């Protein structure tokens, strides 16, 4: 794949798929601009290389309706503030007027097109719609890693109209590069920590990762399905009874590949699913009938510390307990700090997918791990070993 830092965009229109799907309050104010800020380096690199960035994105789920509450014009002023460049907003994303305007865009200006999902053709991956969008640019750059697992018109189908003239943006490149450090160029010992609520949503990740690992740490609510499958007593803890056999198969696969599996030794229990519940500690496979395990216990954490300090590559996906409740956040916070220590000692650490990202932000350690992925669903599918349409489209001619 090409890199945007080496392409000469002189006087060219560069159509960039960004992920500006930011949360808005009822007055149209942006409540979290992380996704907008993430794309600034790409926009600046294009401008510095002489290009005219034309940005396209979806916002919310208008489902093919022109719902002006989800108009990208709410983002115009803020985009000017954070880039320091003039933003020209277009009230549509396709059509003759839009194409003409892209051609008269001047140096130092950015164009922002209206919400792609005002057209159903965007999510259905319509060929004609993709062709119309393609008329807006001479080059195509995709910096929306968060939607790379979707074969939408602007994320994948469009790319065929830019043979030799397409590249990933800097966010997309960083995501690919960092996840490849775990999946392909990893240094041993490699440890994955997989936690969270459900085994059912993590089976493919576990299966894809096991052949690449030295250590697999299973934590959070999903650990109890494994503990029950091994004959343990788990009280009222979260369990997926339909997945007991799957859990056994995963443990067998790990054995086959010589992976050390770490399940919780002990557990911090509650008599109710509440921060105010009565707390007790027991072995994780000896939880009484009226209790549920909501966090990793002290013996578990001691063992995990030994595993993590000696790891050279660490992937963290999913919390070790119900970290949203302060009384059951210690396991997740402690594991986060162990990963920080390992990173200081030279390990490469990647935090990816959903709630572990929320956890590192809550415990303010996001800058102390090697990389925090921004692409929830896309990162999960990448870790599952799936080919993401948005990335494949950039690789093909
Ligand atoms: P996931 O989206 O599958 O990664 O799950 C994340 C959720 O799992 C978080 O909201 C946690 O509160 C929840 N969770 C973690 N540990 C437990 C547990 N022991 N019991 C119930 N829920 C848990």
PDB file of N, CA and C in Angstrom, residues 201-300:
ATOM      1  N   UNK A 201     -19.085 -13.767  22.348  1.00  0.00           N
ATOM      2  CA  UNK A 201     -18.601 -12.712  21.447  1.00  0.00           C
ATOM      3  C   UNK A 201     -17.077 -12.773  21.260  1.00  0.00           C
ATOM      4  N   UNK A 202     -16.389 -13.687  21.957  1.00  0.00           N
ATOM      5  CA  UNK A 202     -14.925 -13.711  21.888  1.00  0.00           C
ATOM      6  C   UNK A 202     -14.362 -15.012  21.312  1.00  0.00           C
ATOM      7  N   UNK A 203     -15.236 -15.929  20.916  1.00  0.00           N
ATOM      8  CA  UNK A 203     -14.745 -17.242  20.456  1.00  0.00           C
ATOM      9  C   UNK A 203     -13.786 -17.114  19.274  1.00  0.00           C
ATOM     10  N   UNK A 204     -14.185 -16.291  18.284  1.00  0.00           N
ATOM     11  CA  UNK A 204     -13.354 -16.189  17.080  1.00  0.00           C
ATOM     12  C   UNK A 204     -12.007 -15.545  17.383  1.00  0.00           C
ATOM     13  N   UNK A 205     -12.027 -14.573  18.291  1.00  0.00           N
ATOM     14  CA  UNK A 205     -10.754 -13.937  18.671  1.00  0.00           C
ATOM     15  C   UNK A 205      -9.854 -14.970  19.347  1.00  0.00           C
ATOM     16  N   UNK A 206     -10.432 -15.714  20.301  1.00  0.00           N
ATOM     17  CA  UNK A 206      -9.633 -16.711  21.023  1.00  0.00           C
ATOM     18  C   UNK A 206      -9.059 -17.732  20.048  1.00  0.00           C
ATOM     19  N   UNK A 207      -9.898 -18.213  19.144  1.00  0.00           N
ATOM     20  CA  UNK A 207      -9.453 -19.237  18.191  1.00  0.00           C
ATOM     21  C   UNK A 207      -8.328 -18.743  17.289  1.00  0.00           C
ATOM     22  N   UNK A 208      -8.483 -17.498  16.817  1.00  0.00           N
ATOM     23  CA  UNK A 208      -7.462 -16.942  15.926  1.00  0.00           C
ATOM     24  C   UNK A 208      -6.157 -16.656  16.667  1.00  0.00           C
ATOM     25  N   UNK A 209      -6.276 -16.245  17.934  1.00  0.00           N
ATOM     26  CA  UNK A 209      -5.075 -15.847  18.675  1.00  0.00           C
ATOM     27  C   UNK A 209      -4.268 -17.030  19.213  1.00  0.00           C
ATOM     28  N   UNK A 210      -4.960 -18.072  19.642  1.00  0.00           N
ATOM     29  CA  UNK A 210      -4.262 -19.160  20.363  1.00  0.00           C
ATOM     30  C   UNK A 210      -2.961 -19.623  19.678  1.00  0.00           C
ATOM     31  N   UNK A 211      -2.959 -19.862  18.359  1.00  0.00           N
ATOM     32  CA  UNK A 211      -1.704 -20.325  17.753  1.00  0.00           C
ATOM     33  C   UNK A 211      -0.558 -19.311  17.833  1.00  0.00           C
ATOM     34  N   UNK A 212      -0.871 -18.048  18.165  1.00  0.00           N
ATOM     35  CA  UNK A 212       0.162 -17.010  18.176  1.00  0.00           C
ATOM     36  C   UNK A 212       0.666 -16.715  19.596  1.00  0.00           C
ATOM     37  N   UNK A 213       0.080 -17.380  20.614  1.00  0.00           N
ATOM     38  CA  UNK A 213       0.330 -16.968  22.006  1.00  0.00           C
ATOM     39  C   UNK A 213       1.241 -17.899  22.785  1.00  0.00           C
ATOM     40  N   UNK A 214       1.871 -17.317  23.828  1.00  0.00           N
ATOM     41  CA  UNK A 214       2.512 -18.121  24.864  1.00  0.00           C
ATOM     42  C   UNK A 214       1.581 -18.215  26.074  1.00  0.00           C
ATOM     43  N   UNK A 215       0.898 -17.101  26.371  1.00  0.00           N
ATOM     44  CA  UNK A 215       0.022 -17.056  27.550  1.00  0.00           C
ATOM     45  C   UNK A 215      -1.338 -16.485  27.175  1.00  0.00           C
ATOM     46  N   UNK A 216      -2.377 -17.105  27.704  1.00  0.00           N
ATOM     47  CA  UNK A 216      -3.738 -16.587  27.520  1.00  0.00           C
ATOM     48  C   UNK A 216      -4.354 -16.380  28.895  1.00  0.00           C
ATOM     49  N   UNK A 217      -4.677 -15.115  29.181  1.00  0.00           N
ATOM     50  CA  UNK A 217      -5.327 -14.792  30.453  1.00  0.00           C
ATOM     51  C   UNK A 217      -6.811 -14.592  30.165  1.00  0.00           C
ATOM     52  N   UNK A 218      -7.647 -15.369  30.819  1.00  0.00           N
ATOM     53  CA  UNK A 218      -9.090 -15.216  30.629  1.00  0.00           C
ATOM     54  C   UNK A 218      -9.649 -14.614  31.905  1.00  0.00           C
ATOM     55  N   UNK A 219     -10.345 -13.487  31.767  1.00  0.00           N
ATOM     56  CA  UNK A 219     -10.855 -12.801  32.954  1.00  0.00           C
ATOM     57  C   UNK A 219     -12.270 -12.311  32.751  1.00  0.00           C
ATOM     58  N   UNK A 220     -12.746 -11.493  33.709  1.00  0.00           N
ATOM     59  CA  UNK A 220     -14.089 -10.917  33.602  1.00  0.00           C
ATOM     60  C   UNK A 220     -15.176 -11.973  33.729  1.00  0.00           C
ATOM     61  N   UNK A 221     -16.380 -11.581  33.343  1.00  0.00           N
ATOM     62  CA  UNK A 221     -17.523 -12.484  33.480  1.00  0.00           C
ATOM     63  C   UNK A 221     -17.359 -13.759  32.667  1.00  0.00           C
ATOM     64  N   UNK A 222     -16.712 -13.664  31.515  1.00  0.00           N
ATOM     65  CA  UNK A 222     -16.616 -14.846  30.642  1.00  0.00           C
ATOM     66  C   UNK A 222     -15.792 -15.980  31.264  1.00  0.00           C
ATOM     67  N   UNK A 223     -14.935 -15.646  32.229  1.00  0.00           N
ATOM     68  CA  UNK A 223     -14.104 -16.683  32.856  1.00  0.00           C
ATOM     69  C   UNK A 223     -14.973 -17.726  33.552  1.00  0.00           C
ATOM     70  N   UNK A 224     -16.168 -17.310  34.021  1.00  0.00           N
ATOM     71  CA  UNK A 224     -16.983 -18.258  34.791  1.00  0.00           C
ATOM     72  C   UNK A 224     -17.558 -19.383  33.937  1.00  0.00           C
ATOM     73  N   UNK A 225     -17.753 -19.131  32.656  1.00  0.00           N
ATOM     74  CA  UNK A 225     -18.199 -20.221  31.774  1.00  0.00           C
ATOM     75  C   UNK A 225     -17.089 -21.272  31.684  1.00  0.00           C
ATOM     76  N   UNK A 226     -15.839 -20.809  31.633  1.00  0.00           N
ATOM     77  CA  UNK A 226     -14.698 -21.742  31.592  1.00  0.00           C
ATOM     78  C   UNK A 226     -14.586 -22.499  32.922  1.00  0.00           C
ATOM     79  N   UNK A 227     -14.745 -21.759  34.034  1.00  0.00           N
ATOM     80  CA  UNK A 227     -14.594 -22.395  35.352  1.00  0.00           C
ATOM     81  C   UNK A 227     -15.697 -23.446  35.552  1.00  0.00           C
ATOM     82  N   UNK A 228     -16.917 -23.105  35.122  1.00  0.00           N
ATOM     83  CA  UNK A 228     -18.013 -24.078  35.245  1.00  0.00           C
ATOM     84  C   UNK A 228     -17.743 -25.297  34.358  1.00  0.00           C
ATOM     85  N   UNK A 229     -17.223 -25.021  33.143  1.00  0.00           N
ATOM     86  CA  UNK A 229     -16.927 -26.131  32.221  1.00  0.00           C
ATOM     87  C   UNK A 229     -15.909 -27.091  32.836  1.00  0.00           C
ATOM     88  N   UNK A 230     -15.042 -26.557  33.717  1.00  0.00           N
ATOM     89  CA  UNK A 230     -14.042 -27.416  34.377  1.00  0.00           C
ATOM     90  C   UNK A 230     -14.574 -28.018  35.681  1.00  0.00           C
ATOM     91  N   UNK A 231     -15.882 -27.823  35.941  1.00  0.00           N
ATOM     92  CA  UNK A 231     -16.502 -28.440  37.116  1.00  0.00           C
ATOM     93  C   UNK A 231     -16.530 -27.554  38.352  1.00  0.00           C
ATOM     94  N   UNK A 232     -16.184 -26.268  38.221  1.00  0.00           N
ATOM     95  CA  UNK A 232     -16.158 -25.366  39.377  1.00  0.00           C
ATOM     96  C   UNK A 232     -17.556 -24.919  39.803  1.00  0.00           C
ATOM     97  N   UNK A 233     -17.638 -24.421  41.055  1.00  0.00           N
ATOM     98  CA  UNK A 233     -18.903 -23.881  41.592  1.00  0.00           C
ATOM     99  C   UNK A 233     -18.845 -22.360  41.421  1.00  0.00           C
ATOM    100  N   UNK A 234     -19.776 -21.805  40.684  1.00  0.00           N
ATOM    101  CA  UNK A 234     -19.665 -20.364  40.379  1.00  0.00           C
ATOM    102  C   UNK A 234     -20.835 -19.540  40.921  1.00  0.00           C
ATOM    103  N   UNK A 235     -21.682 -20.159  41.758  1.00  0.00           N
ATOM    104  CA  UNK A 235     -22.793 -19.418  42.370  1.00  0.00           C
ATOM    105  C   UNK A 235     -23.672 -18.759  41.328  1.00  0.00           C
ATOM    106  N   UNK A 236     -23.973 -17.449  41.568  1.00  0.00           N
ATOM    107  CA  UNK A 236     -24.863 -16.710  40.642  1.00  0.00           C
ATOM    108  C   UNK A 236     -24.061 -15.951  39.578  1.00  0.00           C
ATOM    109  N   UNK A 237     -22.788 -16.283  39.393  1.00  0.00           N
ATOM    110  CA  UNK A 237     -21.949 -15.537  38.437  1.00  0.00           C
ATOM    111  C   UNK A 237     -22.505 -15.670  37.025  1.00  0.00           C
ATOM    112  N   UNK A 238     -22.117 -14.688  36.209  1.00  0.00           N
ATOM    113  CA  UNK A 238     -22.507 -14.702  34.798  1.00  0.00           C
ATOM    114  C   UNK A 238     -22.031 -16.008  34.148  1.00  0.00           C
ATOM    115  N   UNK A 239     -22.900 -16.652  33.390  1.00  0.00           N
ATOM    116  CA  UNK A 239     -22.469 -17.884  32.711  1.00  0.00           C
ATOM    117  C   UNK A 239     -23.270 -18.032  31.427  1.00  0.00           C
ATOM    118  N   UNK A 240     -22.645 -18.614  30.415  1.00  0.00           N
ATOM    119  CA  UNK A 240     -23.380 -18.960  29.190  1.00  0.00           C
ATOM    120  C   UNK A 240     -23.388 -20.488  29.099  1.00  0.00           C
ATOM    121  N   UNK A 241     -24.490 -21.062  29.570  1.00  0.00           N
ATOM    122  CA  UNK A 241     -24.552 -22.529  29.639  1.00  0.00           C
ATOM    123  C   UNK A 241     -24.466 -23.195  28.269  1.00  0.00           C
ATOM    124  N   UNK A 242     -24.873 -22.469  27.221  1.00  0.00           N
ATOM    125  CA  UNK A 242     -24.792 -23.040  25.864  1.00  0.00           C
ATOM    126  C   UNK A 242     -23.346 -23.122  25.362  1.00  0.00           C
ATOM    127  N   UNK A 243     -22.434 -22.493  26.098  1.00  0.00           N
ATOM    128  CA  UNK A 243     -21.049 -22.412  25.603  1.00  0.00           C
ATOM    129  C   UNK A 243     -20.059 -23.209  26.450  1.00  0.00           C
ATOM    130  N   UNK A 244     -20.585 -24.107  27.294  1.00  0.00           N
ATOM    131  CA  UNK A 244     -19.675 -24.890  28.137  1.00  0.00           C
ATOM    132  C   UNK A 244     -18.779 -25.783  27.281  1.00  0.00           C
ATOM    133  N   UNK A 245     -19.374 -26.389  26.246  1.00  0.00           N
ATOM    134  CA  UNK A 245     -18.563 -27.255  25.369  1.00  0.00           C
ATOM    135  C   UNK A 245     -17.550 -26.432  24.571  1.00  0.00           C
ATOM    136  N   UNK A 246     -18.006 -25.238  24.128  1.00  0.00           N
ATOM    137  CA  UNK A 246     -17.086 -24.360  23.385  1.00  0.00           C
ATOM    138  C   UNK A 246     -15.896 -23.987  24.276  1.00  0.00           C
ATOM    139  N   UNK A 247     -16.182 -23.693  25.534  1.00  0.00           N
ATOM    140  CA  UNK A 247     -15.116 -23.325  26.467  1.00  0.00           C
ATOM    141  C   UNK A 247     -14.115 -24.487  26.578  1.00  0.00           C
ATOM    142  N   UNK A 248     -14.637 -25.699  26.673  1.00  0.00           N
ATOM    143  CA  UNK A 248     -13.741 -26.875  26.765  1.00  0.00           C
ATOM    144  C   UNK A 248     -12.890 -26.997  25.498  1.00  0.00           C
ATOM    145  N   UNK A 249     -13.528 -26.757  24.342  1.00  0.00           N
ATOM    146  CA  UNK A 249     -12.775 -26.851  23.073  1.00  0.00           C
ATOM    147  C   UNK A 249     -11.660 -25.810  23.021  1.00  0.00           C
ATOM    148  N   UNK A 250     -11.961 -24.610  23.512  1.00  0.00           N
ATOM    149  CA  UNK A 250     -10.933 -23.548  23.502  1.00  0.00           C
ATOM    150  C   UNK A 250      -9.761 -23.966  24.402  1.00  0.00           C
ATOM    151  N   UNK A 251     -10.085 -24.545  25.561  1.00  0.00           N
ATOM    152  CA  UNK A 251      -9.018 -24.980  26.482  1.00  0.00           C
ATOM    153  C   UNK A 251      -8.187 -26.109  25.847  1.00  0.00           C
ATOM    154  N   UNK A 252      -8.866 -26.982  25.106  1.00  0.00           N
ATOM    155  CA  UNK A 252      -8.138 -28.070  24.431  1.00  0.00           C
ATOM    156  C   UNK A 252      -7.220 -27.523  23.347  1.00  0.00           C
ATOM    157  N   UNK A 253      -7.759 -26.556  22.597  1.00  0.00           N
ATOM    158  CA  UNK A 253      -6.947 -25.955  21.522  1.00  0.00           C
ATOM    159  C   UNK A 253      -5.701 -25.291  22.121  1.00  0.00           C
ATOM    160  N   UNK A 254      -5.893 -24.614  23.250  1.00  0.00           N
ATOM    161  CA  UNK A 254      -4.757 -23.945  23.909  1.00  0.00           C
ATOM    162  C   UNK A 254      -3.702 -24.991  24.312  1.00  0.00           C
ATOM    163  N   UNK A 255      -4.169 -26.132  24.802  1.00  0.00           N
ATOM    164  CA  UNK A 255      -3.254 -27.194  25.215  1.00  0.00           C
ATOM    165  C   UNK A 255      -2.471 -27.714  24.003  1.00  0.00           C
ATOM    166  N   UNK A 256      -3.222 -27.894  22.920  1.00  0.00           N
ATOM    167  CA  UNK A 256      -2.617 -28.399  21.678  1.00  0.00           C
ATOM    168  C   UNK A 256      -1.479 -27.485  21.203  1.00  0.00           C
ATOM    169  N   UNK A 257      -1.665 -26.176  21.398  1.00  0.00           N
ATOM    170  CA  UNK A 257      -0.644 -25.209  20.957  1.00  0.00           C
ATOM    171  C   UNK A 257       0.316 -24.820  22.091  1.00  0.00           C
ATOM    172  N   UNK A 258       0.274 -25.561  23.204  1.00  0.00           N
ATOM    173  CA  UNK A 258       1.191 -25.286  24.314  1.00  0.00           C
ATOM    174  C   UNK A 258       1.046 -23.894  24.902  1.00  0.00           C
ATOM    175  N   UNK A 259      -0.159 -23.390  24.935  1.00  0.00           N
ATOM    176  CA  UNK A 259      -0.384 -22.050  25.492  1.00  0.00           C
ATOM    177  C   UNK A 259      -0.730 -22.203  26.975  1.00  0.00           C
ATOM    178  N   UNK A 260      -0.075 -21.413  27.833  1.00  0.00           N
ATOM    179  CA  UNK A 260      -0.431 -21.428  29.263  1.00  0.00           C
ATOM    180  C   UNK A 260      -1.709 -20.625  29.446  1.00  0.00           C
ATOM    181  N   UNK A 261      -2.738 -21.257  29.982  1.00  0.00           N
ATOM    182  CA  UNK A 261      -4.006 -20.547  30.198  1.00  0.00           C
ATOM    183  C   UNK A 261      -4.123 -20.169  31.675  1.00  0.00           C
ATOM    184  N   UNK A 262      -4.441 -18.898  31.925  1.00  0.00           N
ATOM    185  CA  UNK A 262      -4.626 -18.430  33.299  1.00  0.00           C
ATOM    186  C   UNK A 262      -6.080 -18.037  33.506  1.00  0.00           C
ATOM    187  N   UNK A 263      -6.791 -18.851  34.282  1.00  0.00           N
ATOM    188  CA  UNK A 263      -8.153 -18.500  34.698  1.00  0.00           C
ATOM    189  C   UNK A 263      -8.047 -17.913  36.103  1.00  0.00           C
ATOM    190  N   UNK A 264      -9.054 -17.138  36.548  1.00  0.00           N
ATOM    191  CA  UNK A 264      -8.956 -16.555  37.897  1.00  0.00           C
ATOM    192  C   UNK A 264      -8.789 -17.641  38.964  1.00  0.00           C
ATOM    193  N   UNK A 265      -7.875 -17.401  39.927  1.00  0.00           N
ATOM    194  CA  UNK A 265      -7.712 -18.327  41.053  1.00  0.00           C
ATOM    195  C   UNK A 265      -8.765 -17.995  42.109  1.00  0.00           C
ATOM    196  N   UNK A 266      -8.858 -16.685  42.407  1.00  0.00           N
ATOM    197  CA  UNK A 266      -9.856 -16.260  43.394  1.00  0.00           C
ATOM    198  C   UNK A 266     -10.682 -15.109  42.821  1.00  0.00           C
ATOM    199  N   UNK A 267     -11.750 -14.793  43.540  1.00  0.00           N
ATOM    200  CA  UNK A 267     -12.730 -13.879  42.975  1.00  0.00           C
ATOM    201  C   UNK A 267     -13.286 -12.965  44.059  1.00  0.00           C
ATOM    202  N   UNK A 268     -13.527 -11.700  43.701  1.00  0.00           N
ATOM    203  CA  UNK A 268     -14.199 -10.772  44.612  1.00  0.00           C
ATOM    204  C   UNK A 268     -15.697 -10.887  44.295  1.00  0.00           C
ATOM    205  N   UNK A 269     -16.452 -11.323  45.298  1.00  0.00           N
ATOM    206  CA  UNK A 269     -17.855 -11.657  45.068  1.00  0.00           C
ATOM    207  C   UNK A 269     -18.810 -10.628  45.663  1.00  0.00           C
ATOM    208  N   UNK A 270     -20.026 -10.624  45.123  1.00  0.00           N
ATOM    209  CA  UNK A 270     -21.077  -9.738  45.620  1.00  0.00           C
ATOM    210  C   UNK A 270     -22.350 -10.549  45.764  1.00  0.00           C
ATOM    211  N   UNK A 271     -23.234 -10.142  46.717  1.00  0.00           N
ATOM    212  CA  UNK A 271     -24.498 -10.880  46.848  1.00  0.00           C
ATOM    213  C   UNK A 271     -25.572 -10.287  45.941  1.00  0.00           C
ATOM    214  N   UNK A 272     -25.182  -9.250  45.179  1.00  0.00           N
ATOM    215  CA  UNK A 272     -26.129  -8.583  44.289  1.00  0.00           C
ATOM    216  C   UNK A 272     -25.311  -7.886  43.198  1.00  0.00           C
ATOM    217  N   UNK A 273     -25.898  -7.655  42.024  1.00  0.00           N
ATOM    218  CA  UNK A 273     -25.160  -6.959  40.960  1.00  0.00           C
ATOM    219  C   UNK A 273     -25.264  -5.456  41.209  1.00  0.00           C
ATOM    220  N   UNK A 274     -24.470  -4.980  42.172  1.00  0.00           N
ATOM    221  CA  UNK A 274     -24.568  -3.568  42.557  1.00  0.00           C
ATOM    222  C   UNK A 274     -23.261  -3.153  43.218  1.00  0.00           C
ATOM    223  N   UNK A 275     -22.919  -1.888  43.083  1.00  0.00           N
ATOM    224  CA  UNK A 275     -21.704  -1.388  43.735  1.00  0.00           C
ATOM    225  C   UNK A 275     -21.832  -1.451  45.255  1.00  0.00           C
ATOM    226  N   UNK A 276     -23.081  -1.389  45.741  1.00  0.00           N
ATOM    227  CA  UNK A 276     -23.316  -1.362  47.199  1.00  0.00           C
ATOM    228  C   UNK A 276     -23.501  -2.759  47.794  1.00  0.00           C
ATOM    229  N   UNK A 277     -23.364  -3.799  46.994  1.00  0.00           N
ATOM    230  CA  UNK A 277     -23.591  -5.167  47.471  1.00  0.00           C
ATOM    231  C   UNK A 277     -22.603  -5.528  48.578  1.00  0.00           C
ATOM    232  N   UNK A 278     -22.934  -6.569  49.362  1.00  0.00           N
ATOM    233  CA  UNK A 278     -21.990  -7.090  50.358  1.00  0.00           C
ATOM    234  C   UNK A 278     -20.884  -7.842  49.629  1.00  0.00           C
ATOM    235  N   UNK A 279     -19.641  -7.594  50.062  1.00  0.00           N
ATOM    236  CA  UNK A 279     -18.484  -8.140  49.348  1.00  0.00           C
ATOM    237  C   UNK A 279     -17.829  -9.282  50.128  1.00  0.00           C
ATOM    238  N   UNK A 280     -17.405 -10.320  49.409  1.00  0.00           N
ATOM    239  CA  UNK A 280     -16.616 -11.396  50.035  1.00  0.00           C
ATOM    240  C   UNK A 280     -15.619 -11.910  49.005  1.00  0.00           C
ATOM    241  N   UNK A 281     -14.619 -12.619  49.490  1.00  0.00           N
ATOM    242  CA  UNK A 281     -13.623 -13.182  48.563  1.00  0.00           C
ATOM    243  C   UNK A 281     -13.607 -14.699  48.735  1.00  0.00           C
ATOM    244  N   UNK A 282     -13.531 -15.418  47.613  1.00  0.00           N
ATOM    245  CA  UNK A 282     -13.438 -16.889  47.704  1.00  0.00           C
ATOM    246  C   UNK A 282     -12.600 -17.382  46.535  1.00  0.00           C
ATOM    247  N   UNK A 283     -12.288 -18.669  46.550  1.00  0.00           N
ATOM    248  CA  UNK A 283     -11.674 -19.236  45.352  1.00  0.00           C
ATOM    249  C   UNK A 283     -12.679 -19.079  44.209  1.00  0.00           C
ATOM    250  N   UNK A 284     -12.190 -18.873  42.994  1.00  0.00           N
ATOM    251  CA  UNK A 284     -13.102 -18.608  41.882  1.00  0.00           C
ATOM    252  C   UNK A 284     -13.935 -19.839  41.516  1.00  0.00           C
ATOM    253  N   UNK A 285     -13.492 -21.018  41.943  1.00  0.00           N
ATOM    254  CA  UNK A 285     -14.293 -22.222  41.647  1.00  0.00           C
ATOM    255  C   UNK A 285     -15.028 -22.745  42.882  1.00  0.00           C
ATOM    256  N   UNK A 286     -15.114 -21.863  43.909  1.00  0.00           N
ATOM    257  CA  UNK A 286     -15.867 -22.258  45.126  1.00  0.00           C
ATOM    258  C   UNK A 286     -16.754 -21.103  45.575  1.00  0.00           C
ATOM    259  N   UNK A 287     -17.482 -20.537  44.646  1.00  0.00           N
ATOM    260  CA  UNK A 287     -18.349 -19.395  44.989  1.00  0.00           C
ATOM    261  C   UNK A 287     -19.686 -19.961  45.493  1.00  0.00           C
ATOM    262  N   UNK A 288     -20.162 -19.429  46.629  1.00  0.00           N
ATOM    263  CA  UNK A 288     -21.397 -19.981  47.208  1.00  0.00           C
ATOM    264  C   UNK A 288     -22.610 -19.596  46.357  1.00  0.00           C
ATOM    265  N   UNK A 289     -23.703 -20.345  46.542  1.00  0.00           N
ATOM    266  CA  UNK A 289     -24.884 -20.188  45.685  1.00  0.00           C
ATOM    267  C   UNK A 289     -25.461 -18.773  45.676  1.00  0.00           C
ATOM    268  N   UNK A 290     -25.317 -18.033  46.799  1.00  0.00           N
ATOM    269  CA  UNK A 290     -25.941 -16.701  46.869  1.00  0.00           C
ATOM    270  C   UNK A 290     -24.966 -15.573  46.487  1.00  0.00           C
ATOM    271  N   UNK A 291     -23.829 -15.923  45.877  1.00  0.00           N
ATOM    272  CA  UNK A 291     -22.853 -14.902  45.475  1.00  0.00           C
ATOM    273  C   UNK A 291     -22.515 -14.974  43.987  1.00  0.00           C
ATOM    274  N   UNK A 292     -22.029 -13.851  43.479  1.00  0.00           N
ATOM    275  CA  UNK A 292     -21.553 -13.819  42.082  1.00  0.00           C
ATOM    276  C   UNK A 292     -20.178 -13.152  42.042  1.00  0.00           C
ATOM    277  N   UNK A 293     -19.318 -13.639  41.146  1.00  0.00           N
ATOM    278  CA  UNK A 293     -17.975 -13.058  41.025  1.00  0.00           C
ATOM    279  C   UNK A 293     -18.020 -11.823  40.141  1.00  0.00           C
ATOM    280  N   UNK A 294     -17.545 -10.696  40.699  1.00  0.00           N
ATOM    281  CA  UNK A 294     -17.576  -9.458  39.900  1.00  0.00           C
ATOM    282  C   UNK A 294     -16.191  -8.860  39.658  1.00  0.00           C
ATOM    283  N   UNK A 295     -15.153  -9.448  40.284  1.00  0.00           N
ATOM    284  CA  UNK A 295     -13.805  -8.902  40.033  1.00  0.00           C
ATOM    285  C   UNK A 295     -12.756  -9.973  40.339  1.00  0.00           C
ATOM    286  N   UNK A 296     -11.551  -9.744  39.823  1.00  0.00           N
ATOM    287  CA  UNK A 296     -10.439 -10.673  40.080  1.00  0.00           C
ATOM    288  C   UNK A 296      -9.948 -10.490  41.514  1.00  0.00           C
ATOM    289  N   UNK A 297      -9.635 -11.596  42.180  1.00  0.00           N
ATOM    290  CA  UNK A 297      -9.158 -11.542  43.561  1.00  0.00           C
ATOM    291  C   UNK A 297      -7.650 -11.321  43.651  1.00  0.00           C
ATOM    292  N   UNK A 298      -7.130 -11.128  44.908  1.00  0.00           N
ATOM    293  CA  UNK A 298      -5.714 -10.788  45.097  1.00  0.00           C
ATOM    294  C   UNK A 298      -4.728 -11.861  44.620  1.00  0.00           C
ATOM    295  N   UNK A 299      -5.066 -13.155  44.826  1.00  0.00           N
ATOM    296  CA  UNK A 299      -4.123 -14.209  44.393  1.00  0.00           C
ATOM    297  C   UNK A 299      -4.028 -14.221  42.871  1.00  0.00           C
ATOM    298  N   UNK A 300      -5.170 -14.008  42.229  1.00  0.00           N
ATOM    299  CA  UNK A 300      -5.189 -13.958  40.764  1.00  0.00           C
ATOM    300  C   UNK A 300      -4.258 -12.843  40.284  1.00  0.00           C
TER     301      UNK A 300
END
